[in-house]
Short mmCIF file of C-alpha atoms and ligand atoms in Angstrom, two decimals:
data_model
loop_
_atom_site.label_atom_id
_atom_site.label_comp_id
_atom_site.label_asym_id
_atom_site.label_seq_id
_atom_site.Cartn_x
_atom_site.Cartn_y
_atom_site.Cartn_z
CA MET G 1 -15.64 -32.20 25.98
CA ALA G 2 -12.65 -31.23 28.09
CA LEU G 3 -9.42 -31.16 26.19
CA ASP G 4 -6.54 -33.50 26.94
CA PRO G 5 -3.42 -31.34 27.42
CA LEU G 6 -1.01 -34.30 27.45
CA ALA G 7 -2.36 -35.60 24.16
CA LEU G 8 -2.11 -32.10 22.67
CA LYS G 9 1.43 -31.67 23.99
CA GLU G 10 2.41 -34.66 21.77
CA GLU G 11 1.70 -32.43 18.76
CA PHE G 12 4.37 -29.89 19.79
CA PRO G 13 7.88 -31.21 19.10
CA ILE G 14 9.68 -28.37 20.92
CA LEU G 15 8.03 -29.21 24.24
CA HIS G 16 9.74 -32.57 24.40
CA GLN G 17 13.21 -31.51 25.48
CA GLU G 18 15.23 -31.04 28.63
CA VAL G 19 16.40 -27.58 29.63
CA ASN G 20 19.22 -27.43 32.18
CA GLY G 21 18.69 -31.09 32.94
CA HIS G 22 14.93 -30.84 33.56
CA PRO G 23 11.95 -31.54 31.31
CA LEU G 24 10.94 -28.18 29.83
CA VAL G 25 7.90 -26.47 31.32
CA TYR G 26 6.98 -23.65 28.95
CA LEU G 27 4.98 -20.94 30.72
CA ASP G 28 5.70 -17.96 28.45
CA ASN G 29 2.77 -18.36 26.11
CA ALA G 30 1.55 -14.77 26.37
CA ALA G 31 4.88 -13.76 24.72
CA THR G 32 4.63 -16.42 22.07
CA SER G 33 3.05 -19.88 21.87
CA GLN G 34 4.72 -23.02 20.52
CA LYS G 35 3.78 -24.50 17.15
CA PRO G 36 2.10 -27.84 16.54
CA ARG G 37 3.28 -30.28 13.87
CA ALA G 38 0.24 -29.40 11.71
CA VAL G 39 1.48 -25.83 11.36
CA LEU G 40 5.14 -26.81 10.78
CA ASP G 41 4.03 -29.37 8.19
CA ALA G 42 1.69 -26.96 6.37
CA MET G 43 4.50 -24.40 5.97
CA ARG G 44 6.99 -27.01 4.90
CA ARG G 45 4.50 -28.43 2.40
CA TYR G 46 3.89 -24.96 1.02
CA TYR G 47 7.58 -24.33 0.44
CA GLU G 48 8.25 -27.78 -0.91
CA ARG G 49 5.31 -27.91 -3.32
CA ASP G 50 3.50 -24.60 -3.97
CA ASN G 51 5.90 -21.67 -3.41
CA ALA G 52 5.52 -18.78 -5.90
CA ASN G 53 4.52 -15.16 -5.72
CA VAL G 54 0.84 -14.35 -5.43
CA HIS G 55 -1.57 -12.43 -7.64
CA ARG G 56 0.75 -12.31 -10.64
CA GLY G 57 2.21 -15.48 -12.18
CA VAL G 58 -0.07 -17.10 -14.76
CA HIS G 59 1.39 -20.46 -13.93
CA THR G 60 0.31 -23.38 -11.78
CA LEU G 61 2.50 -22.68 -8.77
CA GLY G 62 1.45 -18.99 -8.83
CA ALA G 63 -2.18 -20.03 -8.86
CA ARG G 64 -1.64 -22.48 -5.99
CA ALA G 65 0.18 -19.89 -3.91
CA THR G 66 -2.56 -17.33 -4.54
CA GLU G 67 -5.21 -19.87 -3.65
CA ALA G 68 -3.38 -20.75 -0.42
CA TYR G 69 -2.97 -17.09 0.52
CA GLU G 70 -6.53 -16.06 -0.24
CA GLY G 71 -7.80 -19.28 1.31
CA ALA G 72 -5.96 -18.29 4.50
CA ARG G 73 -7.72 -14.90 4.40
CA GLU G 74 -11.07 -16.68 4.10
CA LYS G 75 -10.20 -18.88 7.07
CA VAL G 76 -9.24 -15.89 9.23
CA ALA G 77 -12.46 -14.13 8.20
CA ARG G 78 -14.64 -17.10 9.17
CA PHE G 79 -12.68 -17.45 12.43
CA LEU G 80 -13.50 -13.87 13.46
CA ASN G 81 -16.98 -13.84 11.79
CA ALA G 82 -15.95 -11.24 9.19
CA GLU G 83 -15.83 -10.93 5.41
CA PRO G 84 -12.54 -11.82 3.63
CA ARG G 85 -12.22 -8.27 2.24
CA GLU G 86 -12.32 -6.96 5.81
CA ILE G 87 -9.11 -8.88 6.70
CA ILE G 88 -5.77 -7.21 6.00
CA PHE G 89 -2.72 -9.35 6.62
CA THR G 90 -0.07 -7.62 8.69
CA ARG G 91 3.13 -8.60 10.55
CA GLY G 92 1.11 -8.90 13.70
CA THR G 93 -0.83 -6.91 16.27
CA THR G 94 1.63 -4.04 16.41
CA SER G 95 1.58 -3.33 12.70
CA ALA G 96 -2.21 -3.88 12.58
CA ILE G 97 -2.75 -1.21 15.25
CA ASN G 98 -0.31 1.17 13.56
CA LEU G 99 -2.19 0.70 10.30
CA ALA G 100 -5.50 1.61 12.01
CA ALA G 101 -3.95 4.50 13.99
CA HIS G 102 -2.25 6.07 10.98
CA GLY G 103 -4.76 5.13 8.33
CA TYR G 104 -7.97 5.89 10.18
CA ALA G 105 -7.31 8.09 13.18
CA ARG G 106 -4.89 10.46 11.54
CA LYS G 107 -7.28 11.05 8.70
CA HIS G 108 -10.27 11.68 10.92
CA LEU G 109 -8.74 13.28 14.05
CA ARG G 110 -8.81 17.04 14.57
CA GLU G 111 -7.34 19.24 17.27
CA GLY G 112 -9.19 18.71 20.54
CA ASP G 113 -10.65 15.35 19.53
CA GLU G 114 -10.18 12.57 22.07
CA ILE G 115 -8.65 9.11 21.88
CA VAL G 116 -9.69 6.99 24.85
CA ILE G 117 -7.53 4.09 26.07
CA THR G 118 -6.69 2.43 29.41
CA PRO G 119 -3.58 2.20 31.59
CA MET G 120 -3.48 -1.57 31.02
CA GLU G 121 -2.62 -1.29 27.30
CA HIS G 122 0.46 -2.93 25.87
CA HIS G 123 2.84 -0.33 24.37
CA SER G 124 1.61 -1.47 20.93
CA ASN G 125 -1.87 -0.14 21.75
CA LEU G 126 -0.50 3.00 23.40
CA ILE G 127 2.36 4.49 21.42
CA PRO G 128 0.54 4.53 18.05
CA TRP G 129 -2.19 6.61 19.75
CA GLN G 130 0.36 8.91 21.41
CA GLU G 131 1.81 9.49 17.93
CA ALA G 132 -1.62 9.97 16.32
CA ALA G 133 -2.45 12.51 19.09
CA ARG G 134 0.87 14.32 18.68
CA LYS G 135 0.46 14.62 14.94
CA THR G 136 -3.16 15.79 14.96
CA GLY G 137 -3.57 17.76 18.19
CA ALA G 138 -5.99 15.17 19.56
CA VAL G 139 -5.75 14.33 23.25
CA LEU G 140 -5.31 10.97 24.95
CA LYS G 141 -7.67 10.12 27.80
CA TYR G 142 -7.57 7.14 30.15
CA ILE G 143 -10.39 5.04 31.58
CA PRO G 144 -9.25 4.58 35.21
CA LEU G 145 -8.43 1.18 36.63
CA GLN G 146 -10.01 -0.28 39.75
CA PRO G 147 -7.66 -1.59 42.48
CA ASP G 148 -8.22 -5.15 41.20
CA GLY G 149 -7.15 -4.19 37.66
CA THR G 150 -10.58 -4.07 36.07
CA ILE G 151 -12.48 -1.15 34.54
CA ARG G 152 -16.06 -0.08 35.35
CA LEU G 153 -18.61 0.65 32.66
CA GLU G 154 -19.68 3.82 34.46
CA ASP G 155 -16.08 5.05 34.09
CA VAL G 156 -16.20 4.20 30.37
CA GLU G 157 -19.44 6.26 30.16
CA ARG G 158 -17.75 9.16 31.95
CA THR G 159 -14.49 9.10 29.98
CA VAL G 160 -15.95 8.68 26.49
CA THR G 161 -17.60 11.94 25.41
CA ASP G 162 -19.01 13.39 22.20
CA ARG G 163 -15.46 14.64 21.45
CA THR G 164 -14.14 11.07 21.49
CA ARG G 165 -13.42 9.76 17.98
CA ILE G 166 -11.80 6.46 18.88
CA VAL G 167 -11.71 4.07 21.81
CA ALA G 168 -8.77 1.62 21.75
CA ILE G 169 -8.75 -1.17 24.32
CA THR G 170 -7.37 -4.60 24.80
CA ALA G 171 -9.78 -7.50 25.04
CA ALA G 172 -7.54 -9.17 27.59
CA SER G 173 -4.57 -7.78 29.53
CA ASN G 174 -1.20 -9.46 29.04
CA VAL G 175 -0.21 -8.55 32.63
CA LEU G 176 -3.35 -8.48 34.76
CA GLY G 177 -5.29 -11.18 32.88
CA THR G 178 -8.31 -8.87 32.99
CA VAL G 179 -10.96 -9.62 30.34
CA ASN G 180 -12.65 -6.39 29.23
CA PRO G 181 -16.34 -6.38 28.18
CA VAL G 182 -15.57 -5.12 24.67
CA ASP G 183 -19.16 -5.56 23.43
CA ARG G 184 -20.48 -3.25 26.16
CA ILE G 185 -17.67 -0.77 25.56
CA ALA G 186 -18.39 -0.85 21.81
CA GLU G 187 -22.04 0.01 22.51
CA ILE G 188 -20.97 3.05 24.62
CA ALA G 189 -18.41 4.17 22.04
CA HIS G 190 -20.95 3.98 19.22
CA ARG G 191 -23.64 5.77 21.20
CA LYS G 192 -21.21 8.67 21.65
CA GLY G 193 -20.24 8.67 18.00
CA ALA G 194 -16.79 7.05 18.33
CA VAL G 195 -15.31 3.94 16.71
CA ILE G 196 -13.66 1.18 18.68
CA LEU G 197 -10.42 -0.71 18.08
CA VAL G 198 -9.85 -3.88 20.06
CA ASP G 199 -6.37 -5.24 20.66
CA GLY G 200 -6.97 -8.98 20.32
CA ALA G 201 -3.40 -10.21 20.89
CA GLN G 202 -4.33 -11.96 24.15
CA SER G 203 -7.93 -12.89 23.31
CA THR G 204 -7.74 -14.47 19.84
CA PRO G 205 -5.63 -17.46 21.02
CA HIS G 206 -7.78 -18.14 24.07
CA MET G 207 -11.52 -17.53 23.44
CA LYS G 208 -14.15 -17.42 20.72
CA VAL G 209 -14.01 -14.08 18.92
CA ASP G 210 -16.97 -12.63 17.04
CA VAL G 211 -16.32 -9.15 15.66
CA LYS G 212 -19.88 -8.86 14.35
CA ALA G 213 -21.56 -9.88 17.62
CA TRP G 214 -19.19 -7.63 19.58
CA ASP G 215 -19.77 -4.90 16.93
CA VAL G 216 -16.18 -3.68 17.00
CA ASP G 217 -14.85 -1.50 14.19
CA PHE G 218 -11.23 -2.67 14.16
CA TYR G 219 -9.66 -5.81 15.67
CA ALA G 220 -5.94 -6.62 15.67
CA PHE G 221 -4.18 -9.91 16.44
CA SER G 222 -0.94 -11.89 15.97
CA GLY G 223 -0.58 -15.42 14.64
CA HIS G 224 2.43 -16.33 16.76
CA LYS G 225 0.51 -16.28 20.05
CA MET G 226 -2.07 -18.78 18.74
CA CYS G 227 0.09 -21.64 17.51
CA GLY G 228 0.89 -19.88 14.23
CA PRO G 229 4.22 -18.55 12.91
CA THR G 230 5.83 -15.17 13.69
CA GLY G 231 5.54 -12.36 11.19
CA ILE G 232 1.85 -12.76 10.37
CA GLY G 233 -1.31 -11.34 11.90
CA ALA G 234 -4.22 -9.29 10.72
CA LEU G 235 -6.27 -6.16 11.06
CA TYR G 236 -10.01 -6.62 10.78
CA GLY G 237 -11.82 -3.44 9.84
CA LYS G 238 -15.45 -2.85 8.87
CA ALA G 239 -15.50 -2.60 5.08
CA ALA G 240 -16.87 0.98 4.97
CA LEU G 241 -14.13 2.23 7.32
CA LEU G 242 -11.36 0.47 5.38
CA ASP G 243 -12.74 1.77 2.06
CA ALA G 244 -12.43 5.33 3.38
CA MET G 245 -8.81 4.84 4.54
CA ASP G 246 -5.72 5.59 2.44
CA PRO G 247 -3.04 2.97 2.00
CA LEU G 248 0.22 3.26 3.96
CA ASP G 249 2.58 1.03 1.98
CA PHE G 250 2.81 2.11 -1.67
CA GLY G 251 4.38 -0.05 -4.34
CA GLY G 252 3.84 -3.43 -5.96
CA GLU G 253 0.77 -5.58 -5.39
CA MET G 254 -1.47 -2.77 -4.15
CA ILE G 255 -2.03 -0.86 -7.41
CA GLU G 256 -4.62 -0.97 -10.15
CA VAL G 257 -3.21 1.35 -12.82
CA VAL G 258 0.12 3.16 -12.65
CA GLU G 259 0.73 6.24 -14.81
CA LEU G 260 3.89 8.33 -14.85
CA TYR G 261 2.51 10.89 -12.42
CA GLU G 262 -0.35 9.21 -10.63
CA SER G 263 -1.80 5.79 -9.83
CA THR G 264 -4.94 4.11 -8.61
CA TRP G 265 -5.29 1.46 -5.90
CA LYS G 266 -6.87 -1.93 -5.77
CA GLU G 267 -9.95 -2.56 -3.70
CA ILE G 268 -9.77 -3.49 -0.03
CA PRO G 269 -8.06 -5.48 1.40
CA TRP G 270 -5.30 -5.51 -1.27
CA LYS G 271 -4.75 -1.77 -1.32
CA PHE G 272 -3.23 -2.15 2.18
CA GLU G 273 -0.92 -5.03 1.25
CA GLY G 274 1.90 -3.42 -0.74
CA GLY G 275 4.82 -5.71 -1.62
CA THR G 276 5.12 -9.47 -1.58
CA PRO G 277 3.22 -10.66 1.45
CA ASN G 278 4.15 -13.31 4.01
CA ILE G 279 2.50 -16.15 2.07
CA ALA G 280 4.00 -19.04 4.10
CA GLY G 281 3.01 -17.17 7.26
CA ALA G 282 -0.58 -16.95 6.09
CA VAL G 283 -0.54 -20.66 5.29
CA GLY G 284 0.80 -21.41 8.77
CA LEU G 285 -1.77 -19.16 10.35
CA ALA G 286 -4.58 -20.95 8.51
CA ALA G 287 -3.24 -24.29 9.78
CA ALA G 288 -3.08 -22.88 13.30
CA ILE G 289 -6.74 -21.78 13.11
CA GLU G 290 -7.72 -25.21 11.90
CA PHE G 291 -5.82 -26.76 14.80
CA LEU G 292 -7.46 -24.46 17.37
CA GLU G 293 -10.90 -25.07 15.90
CA GLN G 294 -10.41 -28.81 16.13
CA VAL G 295 -9.55 -28.50 19.80
CA GLY G 296 -12.42 -26.01 20.25
CA LEU G 297 -11.98 -22.43 21.50
CA ASP G 298 -14.49 -23.00 24.27
CA ASN G 299 -12.54 -26.03 25.46
CA ILE G 300 -9.32 -23.98 25.40
CA ALA G 301 -10.96 -21.15 27.39
CA ALA G 302 -12.34 -23.62 29.97
CA HIS G 303 -9.00 -25.39 30.31
CA GLU G 304 -7.17 -22.10 30.89
CA ARG G 305 -9.76 -20.86 33.39
CA LYS G 306 -9.12 -24.05 35.36
CA LEU G 307 -5.34 -23.64 35.16
CA ALA G 308 -5.55 -19.96 36.16
CA ALA G 309 -7.71 -20.78 39.18
CA TYR G 310 -5.35 -23.60 40.22
CA ALA G 311 -2.28 -21.35 39.73
CA LEU G 312 -3.88 -18.59 41.81
CA GLU G 313 -4.59 -21.12 44.56
CA ARG G 314 -1.05 -22.59 44.54
CA LEU G 315 0.80 -19.29 44.19
CA THR G 316 -1.19 -17.25 46.72
CA ALA G 317 -0.38 -19.98 49.26
CA ILE G 318 3.29 -19.06 49.04
CA GLU G 319 4.18 -16.64 51.81
CA GLY G 320 5.50 -13.29 50.64
CA ILE G 321 4.10 -13.51 47.10
CA THR G 322 2.06 -10.68 45.57
CA VAL G 323 -0.29 -11.71 42.74
CA TYR G 324 -1.71 -8.95 40.52
CA GLY G 325 -5.00 -8.66 38.68
CA PRO G 326 -8.59 -9.77 39.30
CA ARG G 327 -9.26 -13.11 40.97
CA HIS G 328 -12.09 -14.11 38.57
CA ASP G 329 -13.04 -13.69 34.91
CA ARG G 330 -9.49 -13.68 33.67
CA VAL G 331 -7.37 -15.28 31.00
CA GLY G 332 -4.78 -17.99 31.76
CA LEU G 333 -1.83 -16.06 33.11
CA VAL G 334 -0.60 -15.09 36.55
CA THR G 335 1.62 -12.09 37.19
CA PHE G 336 3.40 -11.84 40.50
CA ASN G 337 6.33 -10.70 42.58
CA LEU G 338 8.08 -12.85 45.16
CA GLY G 339 8.88 -10.50 48.05
CA ASP G 340 11.53 -8.11 46.92
CA ILE G 341 13.43 -10.65 44.88
CA HIS G 342 13.91 -9.11 41.43
CA PRO G 343 11.74 -10.88 38.85
CA HIS G 344 14.79 -11.43 36.63
CA ASP G 345 16.37 -13.36 39.52
CA VAL G 346 13.17 -15.39 39.96
CA SER G 347 13.17 -16.15 36.25
CA THR G 348 16.86 -17.17 36.32
CA VAL G 349 16.36 -19.60 39.18
CA LEU G 350 13.28 -21.04 37.44
CA ASP G 351 15.20 -21.42 34.20
CA ALA G 352 17.78 -23.51 36.03
CA GLU G 353 14.80 -25.84 36.86
CA GLY G 354 13.72 -25.97 33.22
CA ILE G 355 10.78 -23.57 33.69
CA ALA G 356 10.32 -20.71 31.24
CA ILE G 357 8.47 -17.68 32.53
CA ARG G 358 8.69 -14.02 31.65
CA ALA G 359 10.16 -11.24 33.79
CA GLY G 360 10.18 -7.51 33.10
CA HIS G 361 7.72 -4.73 32.34
CA HIS G 362 5.93 -6.81 29.63
CA CYS G 363 5.75 -3.73 27.37
CA CYS G 364 3.40 -2.10 29.90
CA GLN G 365 5.49 0.56 31.62
CA PRO G 366 2.53 2.81 32.57
CA LEU G 367 0.82 -0.22 34.11
CA MET G 368 3.98 -1.07 36.07
CA ARG G 369 3.92 2.46 37.47
CA TRP G 370 0.25 2.02 38.38
CA LEU G 371 1.17 -1.24 40.16
CA ASN G 372 4.03 0.64 41.84
CA VAL G 373 6.67 -1.85 40.68
CA THR G 374 9.42 -1.70 38.08
CA ALA G 375 8.90 -5.26 36.88
CA THR G 376 6.99 -8.45 37.57
CA ALA G 377 7.27 -12.16 36.89
CA ARG G 378 4.56 -13.79 34.72
CA ALA G 379 3.55 -17.37 34.07
CA SER G 380 1.19 -17.75 31.11
CA PHE G 381 -0.60 -20.94 30.08
CA TYR G 382 -1.88 -22.57 26.94
CA LEU G 383 -3.67 -25.68 25.83
CA TYR G 384 -0.69 -28.00 26.44
CA ASN G 385 -0.08 -26.93 30.02
CA THR G 386 -1.18 -29.05 32.93
CA GLU G 387 -1.74 -28.70 36.66
CA SER G 388 1.56 -30.55 37.18
CA ASP G 389 3.35 -27.76 35.26
CA ILE G 390 1.90 -25.39 37.85
CA ASP G 391 3.04 -27.69 40.67
CA ARG G 392 6.56 -27.52 39.23
CA LEU G 393 6.27 -23.70 39.10
CA ALA G 394 5.02 -23.47 42.70
CA GLU G 395 7.74 -25.84 44.02
CA ALA G 396 10.45 -23.92 42.15
CA LEU G 397 9.14 -20.65 43.59
CA VAL G 398 9.38 -22.06 47.10
CA LYS G 399 12.96 -23.11 46.29
CA THR G 400 13.69 -19.60 44.92
CA LYS G 401 12.39 -18.11 48.13
CA GLU G 402 14.64 -20.40 50.20
CA PHE G 403 17.59 -19.53 47.98
CA PHE G 404 17.04 -15.79 48.51
CA GLY G 405 15.59 -16.52 51.99
CA HIS G 406 16.45 -13.16 53.49
CA ALA G 407 14.50 -11.26 50.84
CA VAL G 408 11.00 -12.52 51.57
CA GLY G 409 9.17 -11.26 54.65
N1 7TS F 501 -1.05 -6.30 22.57
C1 7TS F 501 -1.00 -7.13 23.62
C2 7TS F 501 -2.11 -7.16 24.61
C3 7TS F 501 0.10 -8.01 23.73
O1 7TS F 501 0.12 -8.85 24.78
C4 7TS F 501 1.11 -7.98 22.75
C5 7TS F 501 2.36 -8.83 22.89
C6 7TS F 501 0.99 -7.09 21.69
C7 7TS F 501 -0.10 -6.27 21.62
C8 7TS F 501 2.01 -7.02 20.58
O2 7TS F 501 1.97 -8.16 19.81
P1 7TS F 501 3.02 -8.35 18.62
O3 7TS F 501 2.79 -9.73 18.13
O4 7TS F 501 2.77 -7.32 17.58
O5 7TS F 501 4.39 -8.19 19.24
N2 7TS F 501 2.66 -9.21 24.21
C9 7TS F 501 3.82 -9.72 24.66
C10 7TS F 501 3.98 -10.09 26.00
O6 7TS F 501 3.14 -10.01 26.86
N3 7TS F 501 5.23 -10.56 26.13
O7 7TS F 501 5.87 -10.50 24.95
C11 7TS F 501 4.99 -9.99 24.04
#
């Protein structure tokens, strides 16, 4: 059943306000999504009723907090089709990828080994690998991009060799909207003896994820882009790989026995969760997952496909606009430039109309260089956006063009 964006919008208090005298149109969802009442209420309820530290207090609130936190882990595990012990809570995608890069790659990488990534990676799935390479003598290799911003499997076959230890790739690009065939890439990586990490920051909010069916080794995502709070996300890792990794954060919560001169660690996943965790964040994330599951991930994906197609149609009709990325098989965002008007100026004019978009390099500087631009504008959609939001965007872009009239050819 198709979802009803206007009914869903009712669940998001923040969306019902005026910005600069206009009803807010929020089109910056790839940066962060808004939060439904169910998530806000769950976090408030947790703090008002259950708040205590986890895994320690032998008292009722401590037991409730632990149950809520571990219950959230079970929910995340089911959502990704994983086991709870394969889910490590992190601050988000960035810290999840760092955990994998430092914990796994740096332990297993030797001089001359290869790490394979793509030029469309967010800095969070690029810099940790640069660092891992620098510290181990491994080399970074890139799967080339096609002119439309996709990658070809034959290029994956060519780039991944028997010296490749890890392939790290985004499931969906936050700039191009490209959806990568991670299951096929996982098959190639495994055949050549490498493991694969998938950056799920832009896929988890928008499509059904199945780490077992895709057969990926690591998967990272952030709660805040999928209706959950900031400061919580997770790293999925296959149990055998996580077992073999050393912890990164040493201290409370992650230990089994501490002696004066040495200590032992808990089992996975707890050995990776040193210190008091973000319990309320996990509670909020679990509520967000419940919310998304009620709407249906397939419904969300279909809605966004429709919005992306409509946005491409409306925006490409504007003279002087350049739209980046593939025309089909993409997630719900559109990245563009309007003639030679700087994207920050585009964003400023749109903001005066109550429309929130993103302008800049989107944490993808190598990709900007590949596109031969310094920055772009980006409108990104979610389940509460409608075609009329896109109409407002298109009309405001025409207005922007008139305002800067001389700048567009
Ligand atoms: N990977 C991708 C593909 C992303 O889009 C982002 C955030 C991250 C990793 C990092 O996620 P974090 O939650 O750890 O910060 N992307 C964006 C964006 O496109 N605009 O703002 C943040």
